[in-house]
Every structure is written in structure tokens, then in C-alpha cells.
Short mmCIF file of C-alpha atoms and ligand atoms in Angstrom, two decimals:
data_model
loop_
_atom_site.label_atom_id
_atom_site.label_comp_id
_atom_site.label_asym_id
_atom_site.label_seq_id
_atom_site.Cartn_x
_atom_site.Cartn_y
_atom_site.Cartn_z
CA MET A 23 -49.76 1.80 27.27
CA LYS A 24 -47.44 -0.39 25.24
CA PHE A 25 -48.06 1.71 22.12
CA HIS A 26 -47.19 4.86 24.02
CA ALA A 27 -44.03 3.33 25.39
CA ILE A 28 -42.88 2.38 21.90
CA SER A 29 -43.81 5.82 20.60
CA LEU A 30 -41.75 7.38 23.35
CA VAL A 31 -38.75 5.22 22.42
CA PHE A 32 -39.02 6.30 18.78
CA PHE A 33 -39.53 9.92 19.85
CA LEU A 34 -36.40 9.88 21.96
CA PHE A 35 -34.51 7.97 19.27
CA GLY A 36 -35.56 10.64 16.78
CA ILE A 37 -34.32 13.43 19.00
CA ASN A 38 -31.02 11.68 19.48
CA SER A 39 -30.80 11.10 15.73
CA MET A 40 -31.37 14.78 15.09
CA MET A 41 -28.52 15.47 17.46
CA GLY A 42 -26.37 13.07 15.45
CA GLN A 43 -26.30 10.35 18.08
CA ILE A 44 -27.62 6.83 17.75
CA THR A 45 -28.46 5.26 21.08
CA ASP A 46 -29.88 1.90 19.96
CA PRO A 47 -27.18 -0.68 19.22
CA LYS A 48 -29.58 -2.44 16.86
CA ALA A 49 -29.72 0.65 14.66
CA THR A 50 -26.30 -0.18 13.29
CA GLU A 51 -26.73 -3.95 12.94
CA VAL A 52 -26.86 -5.31 9.39
CA TRP A 53 -28.50 -8.74 9.06
CA GLU A 54 -29.22 -8.98 5.35
CA PRO A 55 -27.76 -10.31 3.20
CA GLU A 56 -26.28 -13.12 5.23
CA PRO A 57 -22.78 -13.92 3.91
CA LYS A 58 -22.70 -17.26 2.16
CA ILE A 59 -21.01 -20.07 4.07
CA VAL A 60 -17.79 -21.23 2.40
CA LYS A 61 -15.62 -23.96 3.79
CA PRO A 62 -12.11 -22.52 3.91
CA GLY A 63 -9.28 -24.39 2.22
CA THR A 64 -6.19 -25.65 3.94
CA SER A 65 -2.97 -23.88 3.15
CA THR A 66 -2.84 -25.65 -0.20
CA ALA A 67 -6.36 -26.75 -1.10
CA PRO A 68 -8.83 -24.41 -2.83
CA PRO A 69 -12.02 -23.33 -1.04
CA SER A 70 -15.27 -24.97 -2.09
CA ASP A 71 -16.51 -22.22 -4.41
CA ALA A 72 -13.26 -21.54 -6.29
CA ILE A 73 -12.72 -22.16 -10.00
CA VAL A 74 -9.69 -24.42 -10.06
CA LEU A 75 -7.46 -23.22 -12.89
CA PHE A 76 -4.63 -25.67 -12.31
CA ASP A 77 -4.53 -28.69 -10.02
CA GLY A 78 -1.52 -30.35 -11.59
CA LYS A 79 -3.41 -32.85 -13.73
CA ASN A 80 -3.79 -31.08 -17.07
CA PHE A 81 -3.86 -27.80 -19.00
CA ASP A 82 -7.61 -27.97 -19.65
CA GLN A 83 -8.14 -24.37 -18.45
CA TRP A 84 -5.14 -22.98 -20.37
CA GLU A 85 -3.95 -22.13 -23.86
CA HIS A 86 -0.99 -20.46 -25.55
CA VAL A 87 -1.49 -16.69 -25.82
CA ASN A 88 -2.23 -17.13 -29.51
CA GLY A 89 -4.99 -19.63 -28.73
CA SER A 90 -3.08 -22.80 -29.63
CA ALA A 91 -2.16 -25.61 -27.24
CA VAL A 92 0.02 -24.94 -24.20
CA LYS A 93 3.69 -25.76 -24.79
CA TRP A 94 4.85 -25.50 -21.19
CA THR A 95 5.89 -28.64 -19.30
CA LEU A 96 3.36 -30.55 -17.21
CA GLU A 97 5.48 -32.17 -14.51
CA SER A 98 4.73 -35.51 -12.88
CA ASP A 99 4.62 -33.92 -9.41
CA GLY A 100 1.51 -31.82 -10.07
CA THR A 101 3.26 -28.68 -11.20
CA MET A 102 3.89 -26.88 -14.48
CA THR A 103 7.10 -25.24 -15.64
CA VAL A 104 7.79 -22.53 -18.19
CA LYS A 105 9.32 -23.88 -21.38
CA PRO A 106 11.60 -20.98 -22.35
CA GLY A 107 10.93 -19.51 -25.75
CA THR A 108 7.39 -20.85 -26.07
CA GLU A 109 5.77 -17.60 -24.86
CA ALA A 110 3.12 -16.94 -22.26
CA ILE A 111 0.07 -19.00 -21.45
CA GLN A 112 -3.38 -17.77 -20.51
CA THR A 113 -6.65 -19.02 -19.14
CA LYS A 114 -9.36 -19.85 -21.64
CA MET A 115 -11.81 -17.97 -19.42
CA GLY A 116 -11.82 -14.21 -18.98
CA PHE A 117 -12.09 -12.58 -15.58
CA GLY A 118 -12.86 -9.22 -13.96
CA ASP A 119 -12.89 -8.60 -10.21
CA ALA A 120 -11.43 -11.63 -8.48
CA GLN A 121 -9.63 -13.27 -5.60
CA LEU A 122 -6.73 -15.29 -6.98
CA HIS A 123 -4.37 -17.79 -5.38
CA LEU A 124 -1.30 -19.30 -6.98
CA GLU A 125 1.99 -20.82 -5.99
CA PHE A 126 5.31 -20.40 -7.76
CA ARG A 127 8.88 -21.61 -7.42
CA ALA A 128 12.11 -20.20 -8.77
CA PRO A 129 14.59 -22.79 -10.06
CA VAL A 130 16.76 -24.32 -7.34
CA VAL A 131 19.77 -23.96 -9.61
CA VAL A 132 20.47 -20.24 -9.36
CA LYS A 133 21.37 -18.74 -12.71
CA GLY A 134 21.54 -15.13 -13.86
CA GLU A 135 21.03 -12.00 -11.83
CA GLY A 136 18.68 -9.06 -11.47
CA GLN A 137 15.76 -9.39 -13.84
CA GLY A 138 17.36 -12.52 -15.32
CA ARG A 139 16.80 -14.75 -12.30
CA GLY A 140 13.55 -16.65 -11.82
CA ASN A 141 11.58 -14.11 -13.83
CA SER A 142 7.96 -14.75 -14.75
CA GLY A 143 4.82 -12.76 -14.08
CA VAL A 144 1.16 -12.87 -13.29
CA PHE A 145 -0.68 -10.68 -15.77
CA LEU A 146 -4.04 -9.73 -14.32
CA GLN A 147 -6.56 -9.33 -17.14
CA SER A 148 -3.65 -9.95 -19.57
CA ARG A 149 -2.34 -6.43 -18.89
CA TYR A 150 -1.24 -5.68 -15.35
CA GLU A 151 1.86 -7.54 -14.21
CA LEU A 152 2.44 -8.69 -10.68
CA GLN A 153 6.11 -9.58 -10.94
CA VAL A 154 7.45 -13.04 -10.27
CA LEU A 155 11.21 -12.98 -9.66
CA ASP A 156 13.80 -14.72 -7.52
CA SER A 157 14.41 -11.77 -5.20
CA TYR A 158 16.24 -13.79 -2.56
CA ASN A 159 19.66 -12.16 -2.33
CA ASN A 160 19.14 -10.70 -5.78
CA ARG A 161 18.95 -6.92 -5.93
CA THR A 162 17.21 -5.26 -8.82
CA TYR A 163 15.15 -2.08 -9.13
CA SER A 164 12.63 -2.10 -6.30
CA ASN A 165 9.61 -1.66 -8.52
CA GLY A 166 10.73 -4.67 -10.54
CA GLN A 167 11.45 -7.15 -7.73
CA VAL A 168 9.17 -9.98 -6.65
CA ALA A 169 5.69 -8.81 -5.59
CA SER A 170 6.06 -5.45 -7.31
CA MET A 171 3.30 -4.26 -9.59
CA TYR A 172 5.90 -4.02 -12.29
CA LYS A 173 7.27 -0.46 -12.66
CA GLN A 174 4.27 0.93 -10.78
CA HIS A 175 4.41 -0.10 -7.13
CA LEU A 176 7.30 -1.59 -5.19
CA PRO A 177 6.30 -4.15 -2.53
CA LEU A 178 5.96 -3.01 1.09
CA VAL A 179 8.50 -5.67 2.13
CA ASN A 180 10.54 -8.41 0.53
CA ALA A 181 8.91 -11.64 1.74
CA ALA A 182 10.79 -13.86 -0.73
CA ARG A 183 11.65 -17.45 0.10
CA PRO A 184 14.87 -19.01 -1.21
CA PRO A 185 14.97 -20.44 -4.75
CA GLY A 186 13.59 -23.96 -4.93
CA GLU A 187 10.98 -23.29 -2.22
CA TRP A 188 7.31 -22.84 -3.03
CA GLN A 189 5.89 -19.35 -2.53
CA THR A 190 2.30 -18.12 -2.53
CA TYR A 191 0.44 -15.15 -3.93
CA ASP A 192 -3.00 -14.23 -2.70
CA ILE A 193 -4.43 -11.43 -4.76
CA ILE A 194 -7.56 -9.32 -4.44
CA TYR A 195 -8.16 -7.53 -7.68
CA THR A 196 -10.69 -4.91 -8.68
CA ALA A 197 -10.86 -4.38 -12.41
CA PRO A 198 -10.85 -0.89 -13.92
CA ARG A 199 -14.14 0.62 -15.02
CA PHE A 200 -14.72 2.36 -18.33
CA ASN A 201 -17.74 4.23 -19.66
CA ASP A 202 -19.41 3.58 -23.01
CA ASP A 203 -16.96 5.95 -24.70
CA GLY A 204 -14.03 3.93 -23.40
CA MET A 205 -13.02 6.59 -20.88
CA LEU A 206 -11.61 5.40 -17.57
CA THR A 207 -14.07 6.01 -14.72
CA ALA A 208 -12.23 4.05 -12.01
CA PRO A 209 -8.69 2.61 -12.12
CA ALA A 210 -7.94 -0.99 -11.19
CA ARG A 211 -6.88 -1.71 -7.62
CA VAL A 212 -4.97 -4.60 -6.12
CA THR A 213 -4.09 -6.07 -2.75
CA VAL A 214 -1.42 -8.77 -2.61
CA MET A 215 -0.19 -11.13 0.09
CA HIS A 216 3.17 -12.76 -0.66
CA ASN A 217 3.74 -15.86 1.47
CA GLY A 218 1.00 -14.53 3.72
CA VAL A 219 2.61 -11.11 4.13
CA LEU A 220 0.92 -7.94 2.90
CA VAL A 221 2.99 -6.48 0.08
CA GLN A 222 0.48 -4.41 -1.93
CA ASN A 223 -2.24 -2.66 0.07
CA ASN A 224 -5.11 -1.71 -2.20
CA VAL A 225 -2.84 0.18 -4.58
CA GLU A 226 -4.11 1.92 -7.67
CA ILE A 227 -2.91 0.42 -10.94
CA LYS A 228 -1.83 3.22 -13.25
CA GLY A 229 -2.50 1.47 -16.55
CA GLY A 230 -1.20 -1.42 -18.61
CA THR A 231 2.29 -2.61 -17.64
CA GLU A 232 5.02 -1.05 -19.77
CA TYR A 233 8.68 -2.06 -19.93
CA ILE A 234 9.55 1.32 -21.44
CA GLY A 235 7.60 4.48 -20.79
CA LEU A 236 4.59 5.27 -18.69
CA PRO A 237 1.50 3.12 -18.18
CA LYS A 238 -1.79 4.12 -19.71
CA TYR A 239 -5.26 2.66 -19.81
CA LYS A 240 -7.07 1.33 -22.82
CA ALA A 241 -10.66 0.19 -22.34
CA HIS A 242 -11.28 -3.53 -22.02
CA GLY A 243 -13.73 -6.02 -20.57
CA LYS A 244 -13.14 -9.36 -18.91
CA ALA A 245 -9.81 -10.84 -19.94
CA PRO A 246 -7.71 -13.96 -19.33
CA LEU A 247 -5.13 -14.41 -16.62
CA GLN A 248 -1.69 -14.78 -18.20
CA LEU A 249 1.55 -16.30 -16.91
CA GLN A 250 4.75 -14.97 -18.44
CA ASP A 251 7.57 -16.80 -20.20
CA HIS A 252 10.63 -14.68 -19.41
CA GLY A 253 13.10 -17.43 -20.30
CA ASP A 254 13.49 -18.86 -16.80
CA LEU A 255 12.41 -22.28 -15.51
CA VAL A 256 9.78 -20.98 -13.08
CA SER A 257 7.18 -23.50 -11.91
CA PHE A 258 3.57 -23.02 -10.83
CA ARG A 259 1.02 -25.08 -8.96
CA ASN A 260 -2.35 -24.84 -7.21
CA ILE A 261 -3.95 -21.96 -9.10
CA TRP A 262 -7.53 -21.04 -8.29
CA ILE A 263 -9.77 -18.03 -8.64
CA ARG A 264 -12.98 -16.72 -7.10
CA PRO A 265 -14.70 -14.17 -9.35
CA LEU A 266 -16.15 -11.36 -7.22
MG1 MG B 306 8.17 -10.68 -15.21
#
């Protein structure tokens, strides 16, 4: 009897399936894999499975873009500050798809205007710049203000805090894919929260960031995260990454 009852259930389920309707709620439940348990961080502390790239103590995870020692300033308060003229720094490790958190601060002493105020940048895979700028009461071209994917995507809103205050970026990045011939098969994509506000919603990166001219892709693999020296005293702290 029991066998027949079960058969009947499957028979009816099959009919409903053929008609494009699923009647069993369990049919759409997914149990495996079970998502790994991760203890979330507080607003400033990294989650348990993150690679901490900068916790304020040292530059162990960083180097000058030419591979020599970092020349930026390690401050006594657990932050680092651009030393103008010393060029960008980068992680020693290379990354692909990742979740990235970092905090930045424009100088409290406001100097310059437009692109010349609190300018730095987060270069994903050394190529794709998420702009860092003091965009608090500082108009510039929209696709070059803070939280823009520089000259590619303007931010959905301006969520800038005043200079001297710490700001956060939370970034979800999908690296571009290339085939064996170096042809692009899928562009990079990025989602960005600026101070907890959505500013880039899964936008398609159009190629390497260009100051002049149009972006284009050139095949690459995993690559370091870079922070830009644009001549301004921008500070950073609490940088961590979760490769995906
Ligand atoms: Mg910049």
C-alpha cells in the first residue's frame, strides 16, 4: 500500500512537472553544500577567514610597485599615509575574484580642488581603478569622483564623508576571464558599497583604467592590489580581503 501511495505521489508530481508546475516545496530546497560558518566582523574588525593585508602594525604584505620596500608612512595610530612622490604600493600577493574591505581618509587640511584634493585610488588587479577622492563639496567630472570606476562608471550616489573622517569601501570583484589565446571571454564586474551605501551595482568593467582614451582589455592572471600615490596625503587602515 505504502509503495503505491508513494508511486502515486511521484506520478502526480510528474504530471505537474510536465505541466510546468512544481507542487512539492521540497523540490526547490537546496541543502548541499552547506555554507561555511564565518563569524562576522564588527564594523572595523575583519571576519575570521579574511587575509589581513594591513592591520596598522607593519607593511609585511606590501611592497613598492617596483618590488622594493614600501616608502609610505606607517603612522603610530595604526594607519598608513601616502608619501607623495614615492609612487604606488601593492600587495605582495596576487588576487582574482575577491571581497575586499578598506578604509581611507582624506587629509583634514583641505588643499587643492577637483582631482587635486584627496586623490588616491584602489587598483583592482593592478589595472582597474576605484577612485579615492575628497568629493565632499568638491565637484569634478562625475566619472572621476569618489567611488567612480574611474572614467567608466560614475557612482549611483555621492556618499562621501567630510575630509578627516574615515570612510569605508566594501568591494565585490569578479575578475575578467580570458581564453588560452588571450581573448576576453567575460569582462570583470564590480559591486561597491561606500560607507555602507551601494554605489556600483555589479557594473561591467570596460578594460584597464585609462586617463586618456578608451579602456581596453589585455589578458592577465591573478595580480596585486595597488594603492595609488596621486600626491595627496591620503591615509588607509584596516585592509582585508577574502578571495572567492
Ligand atoms: Mg585616483
